[in-house]
């Protein structure tokens, strides 16, 4: 079984839980999303999009459906003029007006390629004097804020995004087991070394030591196995 299939099993186990949908849809490539959609259909006899629509609503639903369409430009080309325009559009749709026109954020964040978006974020900082993440936090809330932030963070640095998700699933009281397991399984053979490096950089502790201190028993054994060595 492929890792995607395994992570889907957790996905299904957790139902269409929002955080899980966000993690998966914000981080996967078009091809991976298409595979997930096909696997979901095969195993459930229903479309993932229908289930997502049944469980979510409003603008958050629109963003998820747009991500499920797997239509992101995956080239590396940056259109300079368009990047400047995108940054302006986002500024005018958010900080520069009363309320927020979320559709503009959706249009730019769900279809543009990574290099282009990194350029848009730079330009946005110049125009608004703020990081785009700060503006998303100021303009939006709840699941919609979470999904836009996840897209931006994944574009900037995907291993750092997952390092933060792992950290937040463990720190404080108790551990969000489903998040921890799902991410560890999904990323084990993909970018765990990068995630561990980011984790150490961001939190000054190894992921290995964090898991060791926060979990126990067979569960800890499995997680440490997925994590690999201390380094
Ligand atoms: Ca506003």
Short mmCIF file of N, CA and C in Angstrom, two decimals, residues 56-142:
data_model
loop_
_atom_site.label_atom_id
_atom_site.label_comp_id
_atom_site.label_asym_id
_atom_site.label_seq_id
_atom_site.Cartn_x
_atom_site.Cartn_y
_atom_site.Cartn_z
N UNK A 56 -18.88 20.86 4.89
CA UNK A 56 -18.37 22.21 5.06
C UNK A 56 -19.32 23.19 4.37
N UNK A 57 -19.08 24.47 4.56
CA UNK A 57 -19.97 25.44 3.93
C UNK A 57 -19.25 26.75 3.65
N UNK A 58 -19.94 27.62 2.94
CA UNK A 58 -19.45 28.98 2.73
C UNK A 58 -18.15 29.07 1.97
N UNK A 59 -17.40 30.10 2.31
CA UNK A 59 -16.15 30.38 1.61
C UNK A 59 -15.12 29.27 1.85
N UNK A 60 -15.11 28.71 3.05
CA UNK A 60 -14.18 27.61 3.35
C UNK A 60 -14.42 26.46 2.37
N UNK A 61 -15.68 26.13 2.14
CA UNK A 61 -16.02 25.08 1.18
C UNK A 61 -15.51 25.43 -0.22
N UNK A 62 -15.68 26.67 -0.60
CA UNK A 62 -15.22 27.09 -1.94
C UNK A 62 -13.71 26.91 -2.10
N UNK A 63 -12.97 27.22 -1.04
CA UNK A 63 -11.52 27.06 -1.11
C UNK A 63 -11.16 25.59 -1.24
N UNK A 64 -11.80 24.73 -0.45
CA UNK A 64 -11.49 23.30 -0.52
C UNK A 64 -11.83 22.73 -1.89
N UNK A 65 -12.99 23.10 -2.42
CA UNK A 65 -13.39 22.60 -3.74
C UNK A 65 -12.39 23.06 -4.79
N UNK A 66 -11.94 24.30 -4.65
CA UNK A 66 -10.96 24.84 -5.60
C UNK A 66 -9.63 24.06 -5.49
N UNK A 67 -9.21 23.73 -4.29
CA UNK A 67 -7.98 22.95 -4.12
C UNK A 67 -8.15 21.53 -4.65
N UNK A 68 -9.36 20.97 -4.46
CA UNK A 68 -9.65 19.62 -4.95
C UNK A 68 -9.64 19.56 -6.48
N UNK A 69 -9.89 20.67 -7.12
CA UNK A 69 -9.90 20.70 -8.58
C UNK A 69 -8.50 20.45 -9.15
N UNK A 70 -7.49 20.51 -8.28
CA UNK A 70 -6.11 20.19 -8.66
C UNK A 70 -5.68 20.95 -9.91
N UNK A 71 -5.96 22.25 -9.92
CA UNK A 71 -5.66 23.05 -11.11
C UNK A 71 -4.53 24.04 -10.91
N UNK A 72 -3.68 23.81 -9.91
CA UNK A 72 -2.60 24.76 -9.70
C UNK A 72 -1.58 24.68 -10.83
N UNK A 73 -1.15 25.84 -11.29
CA UNK A 73 -0.05 25.91 -12.24
C UNK A 73 1.18 25.34 -11.52
N UNK A 74 1.81 24.34 -12.11
CA UNK A 74 2.98 23.75 -11.44
C UNK A 74 4.27 24.06 -12.19
N UNK A 75 4.22 25.04 -13.07
CA UNK A 75 5.45 25.47 -13.73
C UNK A 75 6.26 26.31 -12.75
N UNK A 76 7.43 26.78 -13.20
CA UNK A 76 8.25 27.59 -12.30
C UNK A 76 8.31 29.05 -12.77
N UNK A 77 7.51 29.35 -13.77
CA UNK A 77 7.57 30.66 -14.39
C UNK A 77 6.94 31.77 -13.53
N UNK A 78 7.67 32.88 -13.40
CA UNK A 78 7.13 34.04 -12.68
C UNK A 78 6.76 35.12 -13.69
N UNK A 79 5.49 35.52 -13.66
CA UNK A 79 5.05 36.63 -14.51
C UNK A 79 5.13 37.89 -13.65
N UNK A 80 6.19 38.68 -13.89
CA UNK A 80 6.47 39.85 -13.05
C UNK A 80 5.27 40.79 -12.92
N UNK A 81 4.72 41.18 -14.07
CA UNK A 81 3.61 42.14 -14.04
C UNK A 81 2.41 41.56 -13.31
N UNK A 82 2.14 40.28 -13.56
CA UNK A 82 1.00 39.63 -12.91
C UNK A 82 1.23 39.53 -11.40
N UNK A 83 2.48 39.26 -11.00
CA UNK A 83 2.80 39.15 -9.57
C UNK A 83 2.52 40.46 -8.85
N UNK A 84 2.90 41.56 -9.47
CA UNK A 84 2.65 42.87 -8.88
C UNK A 84 1.14 43.12 -8.79
N UNK A 85 0.43 42.76 -9.88
CA UNK A 85 -1.03 42.92 -9.91
C UNK A 85 -1.69 42.06 -8.83
N UNK A 86 -1.24 40.82 -8.70
CA UNK A 86 -1.82 39.91 -7.69
C UNK A 86 -1.65 40.49 -6.29
N UNK A 87 -0.44 41.01 -6.02
CA UNK A 87 -0.17 41.58 -4.70
C UNK A 87 -1.10 42.77 -4.44
N UNK A 88 -1.27 43.61 -5.45
CA UNK A 88 -2.17 44.77 -5.34
C UNK A 88 -3.61 44.31 -5.10
N UNK A 89 -4.03 43.32 -5.89
CA UNK A 89 -5.41 42.81 -5.76
C UNK A 89 -5.67 42.30 -4.35
N UNK A 90 -4.71 41.55 -3.81
CA UNK A 90 -4.89 41.01 -2.46
C UNK A 90 -4.93 42.14 -1.43
N UNK A 91 -4.07 43.14 -1.63
CA UNK A 91 -4.06 44.27 -0.70
C UNK A 91 -5.39 45.00 -0.74
N UNK A 92 -5.87 45.23 -1.97
CA UNK A 92 -7.14 45.96 -2.11
C UNK A 92 -8.33 45.13 -1.62
N UNK A 93 -8.20 43.82 -1.70
CA UNK A 93 -9.30 42.95 -1.26
C UNK A 93 -9.31 42.77 0.26
N UNK A 94 -8.22 43.16 0.91
CA UNK A 94 -8.11 42.92 2.36
C UNK A 94 -7.85 44.17 3.16
N UNK A 95 -6.57 44.46 3.37
CA UNK A 95 -6.17 45.55 4.26
C UNK A 95 -6.72 46.91 3.82
N UNK A 96 -6.86 47.11 2.50
CA UNK A 96 -7.22 48.44 2.01
C UNK A 96 -8.72 48.71 2.03
N UNK A 97 -9.51 47.73 2.41
CA UNK A 97 -10.96 47.99 2.41
C UNK A 97 -11.62 47.52 3.71
N UNK A 98 -12.83 48.03 3.90
CA UNK A 98 -13.62 47.57 5.03
C UNK A 98 -14.09 46.15 4.69
N UNK A 99 -13.97 45.23 5.62
CA UNK A 99 -14.33 43.85 5.32
C UNK A 99 -13.29 43.21 4.43
N UNK A 100 -13.60 42.06 3.86
CA UNK A 100 -12.63 41.34 3.05
C UNK A 100 -13.31 40.72 1.84
N UNK A 101 -12.68 40.83 0.67
CA UNK A 101 -13.17 40.12 -0.50
C UNK A 101 -12.34 38.83 -0.61
N UNK A 102 -12.82 37.77 0.01
CA UNK A 102 -12.03 36.54 0.11
C UNK A 102 -11.78 35.88 -1.24
N UNK A 103 -12.68 36.13 -2.19
CA UNK A 103 -12.54 35.50 -3.51
C UNK A 103 -11.21 35.87 -4.16
N UNK A 104 -10.77 37.10 -3.96
CA UNK A 104 -9.49 37.54 -4.54
C UNK A 104 -8.33 36.73 -3.96
N UNK A 105 -8.38 36.50 -2.66
CA UNK A 105 -7.34 35.68 -2.02
C UNK A 105 -7.36 34.27 -2.61
N UNK A 106 -8.58 33.75 -2.73
CA UNK A 106 -8.75 32.40 -3.27
C UNK A 106 -8.19 32.29 -4.68
N UNK A 107 -8.53 33.25 -5.52
CA UNK A 107 -8.11 33.21 -6.91
C UNK A 107 -6.59 33.14 -7.02
N UNK A 108 -5.91 33.99 -6.26
CA UNK A 108 -4.45 34.03 -6.35
C UNK A 108 -3.82 32.81 -5.66
N UNK A 109 -4.28 32.49 -4.47
CA UNK A 109 -3.61 31.46 -3.68
C UNK A 109 -3.86 30.03 -4.14
N UNK A 110 -4.96 29.80 -4.88
CA UNK A 110 -5.26 28.41 -5.22
C UNK A 110 -4.79 27.99 -6.62
N UNK A 111 -4.42 28.95 -7.47
CA UNK A 111 -4.03 28.53 -8.83
C UNK A 111 -2.60 28.89 -9.26
N UNK A 112 -2.01 29.92 -8.66
CA UNK A 112 -0.67 30.34 -9.10
C UNK A 112 0.41 29.36 -8.65
N UNK A 113 1.51 29.32 -9.43
CA UNK A 113 2.60 28.41 -9.07
C UNK A 113 3.44 28.96 -7.92
N UNK A 114 4.27 28.09 -7.36
CA UNK A 114 5.00 28.43 -6.13
C UNK A 114 5.95 29.62 -6.32
N UNK A 115 6.78 29.58 -7.35
CA UNK A 115 7.72 30.68 -7.57
C UNK A 115 7.01 32.01 -7.72
N UNK A 116 5.91 31.96 -8.48
CA UNK A 116 5.13 33.16 -8.69
C UNK A 116 4.60 33.69 -7.35
N UNK A 117 4.05 32.79 -6.54
CA UNK A 117 3.49 33.21 -5.26
C UNK A 117 4.55 33.79 -4.33
N UNK A 118 5.74 33.19 -4.32
CA UNK A 118 6.81 33.73 -3.47
C UNK A 118 7.11 35.17 -3.87
N UNK A 119 7.06 35.43 -5.16
CA UNK A 119 7.25 36.78 -5.67
C UNK A 119 6.09 37.70 -5.24
N UNK A 120 4.86 37.16 -5.31
CA UNK A 120 3.68 37.92 -4.88
C UNK A 120 3.81 38.30 -3.40
N UNK A 121 4.27 37.36 -2.58
CA UNK A 121 4.38 37.61 -1.13
C UNK A 121 5.39 38.74 -0.87
N UNK A 122 6.50 38.74 -1.63
CA UNK A 122 7.51 39.80 -1.52
C UNK A 122 6.91 41.15 -1.85
N UNK A 123 6.23 41.16 -2.99
CA UNK A 123 5.62 42.39 -3.48
C UNK A 123 4.55 42.87 -2.49
N UNK A 124 3.81 41.92 -1.93
CA UNK A 124 2.76 42.26 -0.97
C UNK A 124 3.36 42.97 0.25
N UNK A 125 4.48 42.46 0.71
CA UNK A 125 5.17 43.06 1.86
C UNK A 125 5.54 44.52 1.54
N UNK A 126 6.01 44.73 0.31
CA UNK A 126 6.41 46.08 -0.11
C UNK A 126 5.21 47.03 -0.12
N UNK A 127 4.10 46.55 -0.70
CA UNK A 127 2.91 47.39 -0.84
C UNK A 127 2.24 47.68 0.51
N UNK A 128 2.12 46.65 1.32
CA UNK A 128 1.29 46.79 2.53
C UNK A 128 2.11 47.02 3.80
N UNK A 129 3.42 46.75 3.73
CA UNK A 129 4.24 46.85 4.93
C UNK A 129 3.99 45.71 5.90
N UNK A 130 3.30 44.69 5.45
CA UNK A 130 3.01 43.53 6.31
C UNK A 130 3.32 42.23 5.60
N UNK A 131 3.59 41.22 6.40
CA UNK A 131 3.68 39.87 5.85
C UNK A 131 2.27 39.41 5.51
N UNK A 132 2.14 38.67 4.41
CA UNK A 132 0.80 38.22 3.99
C UNK A 132 0.13 37.36 5.08
N UNK A 133 0.95 36.61 5.83
CA UNK A 133 0.38 35.79 6.91
C UNK A 133 -0.31 36.67 7.96
N UNK A 134 0.32 37.81 8.28
CA UNK A 134 -0.29 38.72 9.26
C UNK A 134 -1.61 39.26 8.74
N UNK A 135 -1.65 39.59 7.46
CA UNK A 135 -2.89 40.13 6.90
C UNK A 135 -3.99 39.07 6.89
N UNK A 136 -3.64 37.84 6.57
CA UNK A 136 -4.65 36.77 6.58
C UNK A 136 -5.22 36.63 8.00
N UNK A 137 -4.33 36.70 9.00
CA UNK A 137 -4.79 36.61 10.39
C UNK A 137 -5.68 37.79 10.77
N UNK A 138 -5.36 38.98 10.23
CA UNK A 138 -6.15 40.17 10.56
C UNK A 138 -7.49 40.18 9.85
N UNK A 139 -7.52 39.64 8.64
CA UNK A 139 -8.71 39.74 7.80
C UNK A 139 -9.69 38.58 7.94
N UNK A 140 -9.17 37.42 8.36
CA UNK A 140 -10.02 36.23 8.38
C UNK A 140 -9.97 35.52 9.72
N UNK A 141 -10.84 34.51 9.86
CA UNK A 141 -10.84 33.76 11.12
C UNK A 141 -11.25 32.33 10.84
N UNK A 142 -11.12 31.49 11.87
CA UNK A 142 -11.60 30.10 11.79
C UNK A 142 -10.91 29.28 10.71
#
